Structure formats: C-alpha cells, structure tokens
PDB file of C-alpha atoms in Angstrom:
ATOM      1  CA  UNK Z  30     116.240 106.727  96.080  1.00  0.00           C
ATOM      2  CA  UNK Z  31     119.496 105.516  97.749  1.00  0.00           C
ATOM      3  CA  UNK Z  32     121.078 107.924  99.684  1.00  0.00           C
ATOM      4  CA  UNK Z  33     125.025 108.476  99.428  1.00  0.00           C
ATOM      5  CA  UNK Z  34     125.681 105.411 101.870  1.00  0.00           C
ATOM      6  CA  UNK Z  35     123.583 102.560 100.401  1.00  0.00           C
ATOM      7  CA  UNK Z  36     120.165 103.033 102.245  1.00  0.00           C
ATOM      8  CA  UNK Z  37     117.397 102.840 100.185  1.00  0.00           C
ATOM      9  CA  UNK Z  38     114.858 105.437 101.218  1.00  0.00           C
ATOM     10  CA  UNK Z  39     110.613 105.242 100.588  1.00  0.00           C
ATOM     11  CA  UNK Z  40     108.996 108.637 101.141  1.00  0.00           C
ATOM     12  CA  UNK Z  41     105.002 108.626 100.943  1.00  0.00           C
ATOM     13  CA  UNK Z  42     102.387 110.658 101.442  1.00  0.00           C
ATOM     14  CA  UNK Z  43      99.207 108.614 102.113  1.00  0.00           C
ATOM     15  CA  UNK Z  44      96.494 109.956 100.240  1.00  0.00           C
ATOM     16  CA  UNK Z  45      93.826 107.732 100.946  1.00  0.00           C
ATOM     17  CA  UNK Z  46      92.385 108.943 104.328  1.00  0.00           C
ATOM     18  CA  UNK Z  47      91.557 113.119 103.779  1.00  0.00           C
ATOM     19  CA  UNK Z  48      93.536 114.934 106.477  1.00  0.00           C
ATOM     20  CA  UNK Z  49      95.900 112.754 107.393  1.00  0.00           C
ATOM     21  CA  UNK Z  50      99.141 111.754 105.514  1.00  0.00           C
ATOM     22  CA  UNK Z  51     100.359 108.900 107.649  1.00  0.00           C
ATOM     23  CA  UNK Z  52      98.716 105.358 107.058  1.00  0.00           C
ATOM     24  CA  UNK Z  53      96.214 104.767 109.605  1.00  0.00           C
ATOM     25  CA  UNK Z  54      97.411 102.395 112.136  1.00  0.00           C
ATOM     26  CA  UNK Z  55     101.445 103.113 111.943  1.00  0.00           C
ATOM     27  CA  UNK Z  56     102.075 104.848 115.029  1.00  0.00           C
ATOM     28  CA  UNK Z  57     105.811 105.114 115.581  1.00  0.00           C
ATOM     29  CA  UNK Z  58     105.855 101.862 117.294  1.00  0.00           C
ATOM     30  CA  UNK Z  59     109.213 100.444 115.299  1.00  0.00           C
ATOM     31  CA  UNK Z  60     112.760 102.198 115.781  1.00  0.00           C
ATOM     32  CA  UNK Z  61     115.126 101.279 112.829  1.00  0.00           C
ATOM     33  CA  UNK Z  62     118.611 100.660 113.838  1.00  0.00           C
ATOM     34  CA  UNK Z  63     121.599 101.325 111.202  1.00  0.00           C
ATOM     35  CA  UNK Z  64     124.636 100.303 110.771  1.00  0.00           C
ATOM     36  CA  UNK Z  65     126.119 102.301 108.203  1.00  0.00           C
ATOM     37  CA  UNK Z  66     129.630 103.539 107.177  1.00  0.00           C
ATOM     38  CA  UNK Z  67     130.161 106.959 107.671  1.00  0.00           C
ATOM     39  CA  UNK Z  68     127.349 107.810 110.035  1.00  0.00           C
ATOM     40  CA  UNK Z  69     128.869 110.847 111.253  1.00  0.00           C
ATOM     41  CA  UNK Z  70     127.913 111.818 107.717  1.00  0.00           C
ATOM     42  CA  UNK Z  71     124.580 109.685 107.406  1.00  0.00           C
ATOM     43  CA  UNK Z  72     123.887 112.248 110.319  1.00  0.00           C
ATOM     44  CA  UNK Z  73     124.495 115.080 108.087  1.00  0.00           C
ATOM     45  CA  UNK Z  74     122.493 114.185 105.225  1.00  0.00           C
ATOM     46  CA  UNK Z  75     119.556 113.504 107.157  1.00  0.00           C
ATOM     47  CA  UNK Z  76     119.496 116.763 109.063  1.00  0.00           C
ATOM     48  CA  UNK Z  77     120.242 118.485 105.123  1.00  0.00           C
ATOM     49  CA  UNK Z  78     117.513 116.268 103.565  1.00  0.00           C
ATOM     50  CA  UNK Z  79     114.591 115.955 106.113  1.00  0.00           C
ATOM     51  CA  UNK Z  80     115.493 118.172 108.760  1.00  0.00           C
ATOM     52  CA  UNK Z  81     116.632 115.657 111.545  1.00  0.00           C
ATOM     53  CA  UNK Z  82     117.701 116.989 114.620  1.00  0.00           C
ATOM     54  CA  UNK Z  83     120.289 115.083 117.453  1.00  0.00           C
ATOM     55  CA  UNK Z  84     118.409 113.500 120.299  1.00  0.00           C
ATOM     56  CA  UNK Z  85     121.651 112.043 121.267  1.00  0.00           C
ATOM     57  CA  UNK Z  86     124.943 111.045 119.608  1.00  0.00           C
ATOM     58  CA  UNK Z  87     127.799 109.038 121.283  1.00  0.00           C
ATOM     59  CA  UNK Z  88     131.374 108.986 119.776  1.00  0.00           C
ATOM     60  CA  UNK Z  89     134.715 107.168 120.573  1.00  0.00           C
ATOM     61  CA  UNK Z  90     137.699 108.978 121.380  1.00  0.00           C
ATOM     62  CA  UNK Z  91     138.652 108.535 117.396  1.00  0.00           C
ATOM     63  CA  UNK Z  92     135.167 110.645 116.165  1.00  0.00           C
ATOM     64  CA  UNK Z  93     133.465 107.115 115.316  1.00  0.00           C
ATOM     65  CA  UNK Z  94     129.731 106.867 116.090  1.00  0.00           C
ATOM     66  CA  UNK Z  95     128.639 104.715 119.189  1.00  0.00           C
ATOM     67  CA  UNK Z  96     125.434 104.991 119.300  1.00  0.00           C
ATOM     68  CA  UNK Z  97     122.881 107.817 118.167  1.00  0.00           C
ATOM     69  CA  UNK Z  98     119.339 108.796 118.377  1.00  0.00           C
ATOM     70  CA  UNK Z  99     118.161 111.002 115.441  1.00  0.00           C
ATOM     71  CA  UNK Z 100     114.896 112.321 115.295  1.00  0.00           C
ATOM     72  CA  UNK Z 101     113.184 112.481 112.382  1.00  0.00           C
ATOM     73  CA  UNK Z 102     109.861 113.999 112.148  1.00  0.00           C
ATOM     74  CA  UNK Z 103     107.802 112.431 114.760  1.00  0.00           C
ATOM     75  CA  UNK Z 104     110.566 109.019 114.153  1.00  0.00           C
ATOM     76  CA  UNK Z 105     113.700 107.943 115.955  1.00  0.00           C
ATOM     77  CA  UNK Z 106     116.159 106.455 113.741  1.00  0.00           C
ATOM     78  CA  UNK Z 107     119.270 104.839 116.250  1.00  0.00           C
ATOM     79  CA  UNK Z 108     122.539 103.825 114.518  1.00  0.00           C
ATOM     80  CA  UNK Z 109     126.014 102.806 115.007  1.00  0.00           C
ATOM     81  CA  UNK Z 110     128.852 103.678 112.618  1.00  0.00           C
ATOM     82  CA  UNK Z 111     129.938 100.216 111.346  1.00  0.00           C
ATOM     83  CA  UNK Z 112     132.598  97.857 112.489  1.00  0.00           C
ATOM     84  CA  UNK Z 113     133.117  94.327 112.698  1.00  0.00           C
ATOM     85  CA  UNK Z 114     130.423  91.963 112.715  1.00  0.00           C
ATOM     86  CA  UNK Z 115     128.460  94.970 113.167  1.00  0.00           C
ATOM     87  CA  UNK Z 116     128.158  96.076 109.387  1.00  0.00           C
ATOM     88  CA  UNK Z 117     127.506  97.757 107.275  1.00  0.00           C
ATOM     89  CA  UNK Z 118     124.309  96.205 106.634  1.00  0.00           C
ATOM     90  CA  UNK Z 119     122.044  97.756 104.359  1.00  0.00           C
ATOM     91  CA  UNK Z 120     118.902  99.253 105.080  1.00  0.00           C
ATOM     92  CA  UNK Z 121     115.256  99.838 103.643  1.00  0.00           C
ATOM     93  CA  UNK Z 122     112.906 103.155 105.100  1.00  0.00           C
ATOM     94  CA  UNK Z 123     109.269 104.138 104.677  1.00  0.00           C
ATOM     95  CA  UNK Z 124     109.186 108.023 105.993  1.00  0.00           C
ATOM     96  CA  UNK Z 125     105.690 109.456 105.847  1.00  0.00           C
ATOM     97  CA  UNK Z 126     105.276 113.492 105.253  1.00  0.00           C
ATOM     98  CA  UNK Z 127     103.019 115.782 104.152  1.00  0.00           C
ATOM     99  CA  UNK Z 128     105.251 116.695 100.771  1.00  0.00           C
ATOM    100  CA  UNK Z 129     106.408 113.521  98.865  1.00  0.00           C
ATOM    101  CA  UNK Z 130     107.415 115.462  96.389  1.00  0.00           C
ATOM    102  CA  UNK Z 131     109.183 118.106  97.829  1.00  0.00           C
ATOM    103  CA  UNK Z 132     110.858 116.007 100.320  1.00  0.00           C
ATOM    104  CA  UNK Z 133     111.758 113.249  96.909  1.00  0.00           C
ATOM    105  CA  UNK Z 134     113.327 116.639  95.479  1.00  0.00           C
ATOM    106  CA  UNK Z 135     115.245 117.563  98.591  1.00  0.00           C
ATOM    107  CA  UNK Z 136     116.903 114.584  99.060  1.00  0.00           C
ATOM    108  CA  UNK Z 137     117.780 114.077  95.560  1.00  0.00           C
ATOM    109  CA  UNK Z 138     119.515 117.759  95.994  1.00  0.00           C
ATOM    110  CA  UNK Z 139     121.301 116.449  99.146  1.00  0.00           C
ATOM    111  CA  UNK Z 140     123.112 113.979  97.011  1.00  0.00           C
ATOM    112  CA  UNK Z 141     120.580 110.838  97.184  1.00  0.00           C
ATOM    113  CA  UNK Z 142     119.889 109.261  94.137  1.00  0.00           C
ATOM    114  CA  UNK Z 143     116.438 107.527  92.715  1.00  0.00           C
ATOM    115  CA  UNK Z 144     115.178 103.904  92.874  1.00  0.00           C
ATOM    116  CA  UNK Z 145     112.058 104.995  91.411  1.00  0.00           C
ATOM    117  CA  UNK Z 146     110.374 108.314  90.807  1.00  0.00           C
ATOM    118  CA  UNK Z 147     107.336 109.622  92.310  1.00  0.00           C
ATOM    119  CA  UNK Z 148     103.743 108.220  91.310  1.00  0.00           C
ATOM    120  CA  UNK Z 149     100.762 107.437  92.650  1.00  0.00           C
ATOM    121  CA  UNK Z 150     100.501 103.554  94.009  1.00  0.00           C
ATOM    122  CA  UNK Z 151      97.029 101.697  93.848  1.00  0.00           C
ATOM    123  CA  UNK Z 152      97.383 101.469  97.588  1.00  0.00           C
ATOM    124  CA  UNK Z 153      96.787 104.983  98.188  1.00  0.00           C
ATOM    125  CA  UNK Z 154     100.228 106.528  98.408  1.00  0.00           C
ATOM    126  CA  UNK Z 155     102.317 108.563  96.620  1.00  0.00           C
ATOM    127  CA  UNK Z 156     105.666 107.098  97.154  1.00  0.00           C
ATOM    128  CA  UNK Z 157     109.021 107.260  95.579  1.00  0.00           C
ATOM    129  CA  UNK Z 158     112.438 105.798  96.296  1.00  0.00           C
ATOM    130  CA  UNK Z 159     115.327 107.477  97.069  1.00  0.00           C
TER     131      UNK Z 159
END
C-alpha cells in the first residue's frame, strides 16, 4: 500500500517460526528516518492506522516538524517534515504484527492505498503493500 504521502508500506506476519510473528534475527536494530511532506499529518495517520504513539515531536514556531520520534509497536520511526535539500524523499517499510490482515485493512480505511494485496510469500510471510 502507499499511504496518503507517498510511502510505500510492507506489513507481514511471519509465519514460518510457530509463536513468533517477527522474522527471527530482526531485532529493532535499524531506525528509519523520513522526510516527508506533511508529517504533522504522516503523524496522524500512523497513530489512526497502527496505533503509534509520540515519543517526542519538535516543531518550529510556524507548526513545521523538526524532528520526531514515533513509536510504533516495539519500532521508532524519526522524521523531519521536508524542506530543502532535505526532501521529500520517498520511503519503503517492513512493519511486522501479529494481524497482517487486519492491520492491511486498517490502513487501507485510514486512507492508504494498495501496492499489492495480501498473500502468502514462499518465504514464509504473509505480506502485503500498502
């Protein structure tokens, strides 16, 4: 799916290891950092789409986006509202949870749109793109 500000989103649930529905071996160890226009309402989406909370979010004096920290499940995702040489640039994701589905669904509701729909991938996922 793409969300409404050009990201392209991957949501998975790994399926090939029973009880666990993160790939073995991907500890959050990588922190994307965004550049997107209109990240005050990047923000927003997330927190409607996959329950992201504020961990910390800077603004100018004008409302722009500085800097911010947004958690996503166990993830940080840090961005900066674009300017100058500083984007927008876009972006690819791969978000792990329990419901592939459910979350594909919810986001599509939240106003992303698909890249692929849900299936099962030979490498033991079930992944779609938002």
């Amino acid at each position: 799916m793409q969300d409404p500000f050009g990201n392209n989103w991957y949501v998975a649930t790994h399926t090939a290891k029973p009880g666990s529905y993160i790939y073995p071996g991907l500890p959050q160890m990588l922190t994307p950092y965004l550049h997107p226009r209109g990240a005050s309402e990047l923000i927003e989406f997330l927190q409607k789409a996959f329950d992201a909370e504020d961990v910390e979010v800077a603004r100018s004096p004008e409302g722009r986006v500085i800097h911010g920290k947004i958690r996503v499940g166990n993830s940080v995702i840090e961005m900066s509202g674009a300017h100058g040489a500083w984007g927008p640039m876009g972006a690819s994701l791969h978000l792990y949870v329990k419901d592939a589905d459910a979350t594909y669904k919810r986001a599509l509701e939240a106003g992303a749109t698909s890249l692929f729909p849900m299936k099962d991938a030979e490498y033991g996922e079930r992944i779609g793109g938002i």
